[in-house]
């Protein structure tokens, strides 16, 4: 059936919260996907930083199939080996490089980034009540999810306003501004702060090492919990296992999702310090599907392959050289190229990012407009240099077409 016929059926049955889908996709392999009309695209968005190993990776497919033929679900009255092994692997990769694992770290498995943040928020709320520190901080332009809790710490007014009132005592501070950070902590009544090492949804805005270190320092001084939302930046995306590792700090809580399952729905809330690990008591939180063994088996395959395939170094090196090549285009419409590892933002000199996305699709590339003036690339970590170069080479032409129309 054609893309259009499927799109009509989509519009007929699906709630219109995502608008019209660009394509209806049928199959994929590596960085490539095929639509229902038989067209092929290079996927430089990777399901928004999700398909860490690309599409239909044989190891992930096999892990899913094998686990599905044993047990798909057991409830959290029971446990399964893949979930336990995944907890152990997550402790290893969340620890700073060189450390085996954080002695205090513990893992809660959820089903999405939103849910991972929701659990983190409950930890911070309980900490707030326990210590009579009412204020919770988040950063301007930050994104943490769409449930009522996660939405409460998400900055975008258009996302929040229709659902007000949301959680109280949440304040946004200017992203990257150390003076604003110090001022917000000065009264000593902050329970916790949520930060993203690179704000992906905001248009790929990286936080500096100094800023992350200052957050850690202020949290230590005042007894606040530092929550790092690694949903988009974790699992090798930035060239380290965690997007904050370059800053050499250990947060109190880390949240993970997107790349973790290589496409299977899974999230994790990781408490890294004794303070955070001690907060939630039995019965204070829960989930039916979290810890699902099929999702856990997929995640184990993903983490194992990133490790054995040396994909962290690959993401770091290719990301660096790709950004340099994009800058070297010296295109008058490109104001900035930024990011870390294989999370790349291309800042344009006008609100025509969506036009470039459309032209890219025509030319056989899937990219994303994170903002009206920022292109975002978050390809599978397995992408090769010549595939990246193919996009770099065609980008000037895409920009030219988008600005002409
Ligand atoms: C995508 C994202 C979320 C939400 O994750 P879902 O899996 O869509 O619930 C939260 N935080 C960040 C930083 C994200 O990029």
XYZ file of C-alpha atoms and ligand atoms in Angstrom:
420
model
C 0.000 0.000 0.000
C 1.267 3.535 -0.769
C 2.477 6.115 1.727
C -0.572 8.225 0.937
C -3.089 5.435 1.448
C -1.518 4.638 4.825
C -1.458 8.326 5.757
C -5.185 8.571 5.057
C -5.819 5.625 7.330
C -3.551 7.181 9.946
C -5.520 10.438 9.871
C -8.749 8.492 10.153
C -7.803 6.532 13.257
C -4.938 8.133 15.112
C -5.272 11.080 17.482
C -3.797 14.034 15.632
C -1.206 15.081 18.209
C 1.790 14.497 15.954
C 0.370 16.079 12.801
C 0.641 14.147 9.566
C 3.477 11.618 9.507
C 6.143 12.502 6.934
C 6.315 8.929 5.685
C 5.029 5.498 6.521
C 8.055 3.302 7.027
C 8.237 -0.366 6.248
C 11.698 -1.716 6.968
C 15.240 -0.740 7.760
C 18.808 -1.910 7.962
C 21.698 -0.061 9.586
C 21.367 3.663 8.834
C 18.828 2.986 6.091
C 15.021 2.870 6.165
C 12.499 2.181 3.414
C 9.038 3.680 3.085
C 5.847 2.111 1.759
C 6.487 3.544 -1.711
C 9.827 1.728 -1.836
C 11.991 4.849 -1.394
C 15.163 4.567 0.660
C 16.428 7.138 3.179
C 19.551 7.586 5.245
C 18.272 7.997 8.783
C 20.276 10.773 10.432
C 17.763 11.156 13.247
C 17.749 7.538 14.436
C 14.234 7.692 15.860
C 15.373 10.801 17.806
C 18.581 9.409 19.283
C 16.954 6.024 19.937
C 18.263 3.586 17.327
C 21.803 3.554 18.703
C 22.774 0.556 16.562
C 20.650 1.537 13.584
C 17.723 -0.452 12.281
C 17.286 -4.218 12.466
C 20.637 -4.812 14.131
C 21.065 -8.603 14.116
C 22.234 -8.789 17.742
C 19.279 -6.785 19.005
C 16.833 -8.692 16.825
C 18.222 -12.004 18.069
C 18.166 -10.918 21.727
C 14.516 -9.868 21.394
C 13.473 -13.023 19.576
C 15.293 -15.339 21.979
C 13.934 -13.662 25.087
C 10.407 -13.510 23.624
C 10.514 -17.242 23.113
C 11.349 -17.736 26.826
C 9.467 -15.101 28.832
C 7.942 -11.814 27.708
C 6.625 -10.589 31.021
C 6.525 -11.739 34.640
C 5.381 -8.736 36.819
C 7.579 -7.170 39.444
C 6.608 -9.771 42.033
C 9.313 -11.727 40.223
C 12.623 -10.952 38.559
C 14.396 -12.189 35.430
C 18.111 -12.582 34.635
C 18.125 -9.985 31.812
C 16.689 -7.273 34.090
C 19.214 -8.033 36.843
C 22.111 -8.138 34.390
C 20.937 -4.878 32.906
C 20.882 -3.265 36.342
C 24.501 -4.350 36.785
C 25.525 -3.077 33.342
C 23.817 0.264 33.960
C 25.687 0.655 37.252
C 28.929 0.109 35.361
C 28.273 2.641 32.577
C 26.844 5.360 34.803
C 29.958 5.347 37.016
C 32.699 7.762 36.002
C 35.148 6.168 33.538
C 37.788 4.325 35.496
C 35.473 3.535 38.395
C 33.975 0.063 38.204
C 30.615 1.152 39.508
C 29.386 3.643 42.074
C 29.172 1.881 45.430
C 25.821 3.516 46.203
C 24.201 3.248 42.796
C 20.883 1.456 42.286
C 18.636 1.112 39.260
C 14.886 1.398 38.720
C 13.741 0.195 35.306
C 10.861 2.041 33.648
C 9.462 2.212 30.112
C 10.341 5.673 28.830
C 12.263 8.842 29.497
C 9.212 10.520 30.918
C 8.742 7.732 33.419
C 12.411 7.762 34.355
C 12.098 11.486 35.090
C 8.825 10.977 36.916
C 10.576 8.638 39.367
C 13.447 11.129 39.732
C 10.930 13.856 40.451
C 9.289 11.750 43.132
C 12.697 11.272 44.738
C 13.255 15.039 44.710
C 9.732 15.743 46.019
C 10.169 13.326 48.900
C 13.584 14.857 49.619
C 11.932 18.293 49.597
C 9.308 17.239 52.128
C 11.753 15.406 54.340
C 14.212 18.292 54.516
C 11.754 21.199 54.350
C 13.424 22.478 51.205
C 10.494 23.357 48.966
C 12.109 24.665 45.783
C 12.892 22.593 42.689
C 14.993 24.097 39.903
C 15.026 23.380 36.199
C 16.708 25.105 33.291
C 15.212 27.387 30.691
C 14.572 25.550 27.392
C 14.847 22.224 29.210
C 12.715 19.244 28.187
C 11.912 16.333 30.489
C 8.714 14.765 29.144
C 4.959 15.224 28.836
C 3.375 13.567 31.867
C 2.068 16.070 34.405
C 5.124 15.694 36.629
C 7.752 15.747 33.881
C 5.839 18.552 32.179
C 6.060 20.585 35.373
C 9.844 20.818 34.951
C 9.707 21.256 31.153
C 10.191 24.878 30.173
C 8.173 25.390 27.001
C 5.080 27.437 27.819
C 3.066 26.066 24.883
C 3.493 22.541 26.267
C 2.586 23.510 29.858
C -0.004 26.271 29.718
C -3.070 24.276 28.609
C -2.591 21.945 31.585
C -1.987 24.456 34.362
C -1.795 24.367 37.276
C 1.052 21.876 37.347
C 3.376 21.071 40.274
C 4.144 24.050 42.532
C 7.535 25.412 43.686
C 9.310 24.859 40.383
C 11.556 27.614 39.076
C 13.501 27.956 35.847
C 16.907 29.515 35.758
C 18.861 30.785 32.794
C 20.699 27.922 31.104
C 24.462 28.107 31.511
C 24.458 31.269 33.669
C 26.549 30.559 36.772
C 25.584 33.781 38.556
C 21.894 32.914 38.161
C 22.633 29.430 39.465
C 24.402 30.759 42.567
C 21.599 33.218 43.239
C 18.983 30.471 43.001
C 20.852 28.355 45.558
C 21.732 31.196 47.925
C 18.811 30.705 50.313
C 19.726 27.052 50.878
C 16.146 25.867 50.356
C 16.529 23.990 47.059
C 15.566 20.295 47.145
C 16.886 19.438 43.717
C 17.787 20.591 40.225
C 17.232 18.964 36.820
C 19.736 19.516 34.016
C 20.450 18.023 30.593
C 24.162 17.877 29.640
C 23.108 18.917 26.129
C 19.614 20.339 25.747
C 18.466 18.352 22.736
C 14.916 19.537 22.206
C 16.035 23.144 22.706
C 18.266 22.877 19.625
C 21.348 21.018 20.869
C 22.651 23.431 23.501
C 25.579 21.922 25.459
C 26.262 22.884 29.071
C 29.876 23.637 29.936
C 32.018 21.567 32.247
C 32.257 24.544 34.621
C 28.496 24.843 34.802
C 27.942 21.156 35.567
C 30.681 21.248 38.189
C 29.125 24.328 39.764
C 25.741 22.592 39.982
C 27.412 19.675 41.761
C 29.245 22.009 44.133
C 26.119 23.982 45.059
C 24.107 20.805 45.575
C 26.855 19.481 47.877
C 26.967 22.716 49.833
C 23.215 23.016 50.330
C 22.047 19.402 50.465
C 20.168 19.486 47.165
C 19.895 16.554 44.756
C 21.457 16.945 41.308
C 19.417 15.121 38.692
C 20.991 14.734 35.254
C 18.515 13.901 32.498
C 20.555 11.693 30.172
C 17.528 10.460 28.255
C 18.856 11.908 24.991
C 22.555 12.304 25.790
C 23.256 8.981 27.517
C 24.277 5.588 26.123
C 27.221 6.794 24.064
C 25.459 9.558 22.192
C 28.027 12.190 23.152
C 31.040 9.898 22.822
C 31.030 8.992 26.521
C 28.643 6.554 28.155
C 27.039 9.531 29.872
C 26.815 13.082 28.543
C 28.045 14.512 31.862
C 31.115 12.277 32.246
C 33.395 14.834 30.594
C 32.745 17.100 33.583
C 34.077 14.478 35.996
C 31.124 14.721 38.373
C 28.715 12.202 39.880
C 25.080 13.353 39.996
C 22.659 12.119 42.661
C 20.244 10.794 40.058
C 20.640 9.943 36.363
C 17.728 9.244 34.039
C 18.081 7.180 30.868
C 15.877 6.009 28.027
C 16.088 6.705 24.277
C 19.256 4.873 23.178
C 19.129 2.341 25.987
C 16.886 -0.229 24.307
C 18.057 0.422 20.756
C 14.386 0.976 19.874
C 12.673 -1.167 22.482
C 10.764 0.984 24.990
C 12.767 1.174 28.199
C 13.904 3.813 30.670
C 15.927 3.816 33.867
C 16.262 5.980 36.940
C 19.670 5.513 38.523
C 20.363 6.747 42.032
C 24.092 7.353 42.315
C 24.601 8.596 45.886
C 23.536 7.372 49.292
C 21.282 10.401 49.693
C 19.296 9.583 46.566
C 19.393 5.821 46.926
C 17.874 6.039 50.375
C 14.810 8.058 49.417
C 12.187 5.748 47.912
C 11.035 3.005 50.247
C 9.256 -0.219 49.255
C 5.776 0.610 47.998
C 6.471 4.270 47.244
C 6.786 3.758 43.497
C 6.016 1.059 40.969
C 5.395 -0.016 37.382
C 3.820 -2.974 35.610
C 6.007 -3.158 32.516
C 9.251 -1.685 33.886
C 11.974 -4.325 33.988
C 10.334 -6.186 31.141
C 12.776 -8.966 30.162
C 12.439 -8.471 26.389
C 13.262 -4.778 26.663
C 16.059 -5.613 29.104
C 17.496 -8.241 26.734
C 17.491 -5.700 23.902
C 19.252 -3.164 26.124
C 21.897 -5.706 27.112
C 22.569 -6.374 23.433
C 22.857 -2.633 22.747
C 25.224 -1.944 25.641
C 27.331 -4.996 24.841
C 27.698 -3.951 21.218
C 28.567 -0.329 22.057
C 31.281 -1.664 24.341
C 32.709 -4.382 22.102
C 32.398 -2.290 18.945
C 34.283 0.658 20.496
C 31.370 2.871 19.514
C 32.075 5.494 22.188
C 35.340 6.459 20.521
C 33.723 6.225 17.130
C 30.921 8.601 18.181
C 33.424 11.020 19.700
C 35.786 11.078 16.716
C 33.233 11.029 13.934
C 31.108 13.653 15.707
C 34.136 15.910 16.022
C 35.266 15.565 12.420
C 31.708 15.847 11.109
C 31.187 19.120 12.950
C 34.453 20.391 11.516
C 33.400 19.424 7.992
C 30.032 21.121 8.439
C 31.774 24.282 9.637
C 34.246 24.059 6.760
C 31.329 24.344 4.323
C 31.533 28.007 5.301
C 27.928 28.385 4.217
C 26.555 31.887 4.791
C 23.269 30.423 6.062
C 24.980 28.317 8.762
C 25.653 30.427 11.850
C 26.920 27.697 14.162
C 27.554 23.960 14.334
C 27.532 22.580 17.864
C 26.969 19.485 19.967
C 28.907 16.565 21.410
C 29.619 13.243 19.807
C 26.826 12.290 17.444
C 24.315 14.814 18.753
C 24.741 17.727 16.389
C 22.924 21.036 16.020
C 23.215 23.197 12.918
C 22.094 26.755 13.583
C 20.611 28.489 10.529
C 20.273 32.201 9.897
C 16.483 32.068 9.630
C 13.378 30.034 10.408
C 13.714 27.642 7.491
C 14.892 24.468 9.257
C 11.637 22.705 8.388
C 12.190 23.610 4.744
C 15.602 21.939 4.887
C 14.015 18.867 6.505
C 11.556 18.632 3.594
C 14.288 19.065 0.981
C 16.452 16.519 2.799
C 13.647 13.988 2.675
C 13.312 14.549 -1.085
C 17.039 13.952 -1.393
C 16.846 10.764 0.704
C 17.939 11.952 4.178
C 15.969 12.001 7.424
C 16.936 14.935 9.655
C 14.975 16.987 12.178
C 14.226 20.625 12.926
C 14.691 20.814 16.712
C 13.659 24.478 16.523
C 12.474 26.561 13.536
C 16.110 27.615 12.992
C 18.074 24.556 14.174
C 18.668 21.255 12.407
C 19.366 18.290 14.670
C 21.312 15.176 13.705
C 21.258 12.175 16.056
C 22.125 9.256 13.768
C 22.799 5.664 14.772
C 26.209 5.415 16.479
C 27.260 2.926 13.791
C 27.108 5.542 11.018
C 30.245 5.616 8.885
C 32.327 8.607 7.881
C 31.421 8.433 4.202
C 27.712 8.300 5.060
C 28.086 11.447 7.178
C 30.016 13.034 4.321
C 27.201 12.287 1.878
C 24.920 14.543 3.914
C 27.540 17.251 4.384
C 28.049 17.376 0.622
C 24.382 17.791 -0.183
C 23.540 20.241 2.640
C 24.424 23.473 0.769
C 22.050 22.480 -2.017
C 19.282 21.640 0.486
C 19.741 25.021 2.150
C 19.700 26.764 -1.200
C 16.414 25.087 -2.181
C 14.861 25.760 1.244
C 15.775 29.447 1.201
C 14.662 29.916 -2.397
C 11.158 28.570 -1.861
C 12.891 12.430 24.826
C 13.252 13.034 26.133
C 12.453 12.821 27.275
C 11.155 12.070 27.210
O 11.362 10.733 26.922
P 10.123 9.824 26.414
O 10.732 8.487 26.217
O 9.598 10.472 25.180
O 9.118 9.807 27.493
C 12.890 13.349 28.469
N 14.028 14.049 28.558
C 14.824 14.270 27.486
C 16.096 15.039 27.652
C 14.447 13.788 26.236
O 15.216 14.044 25.167
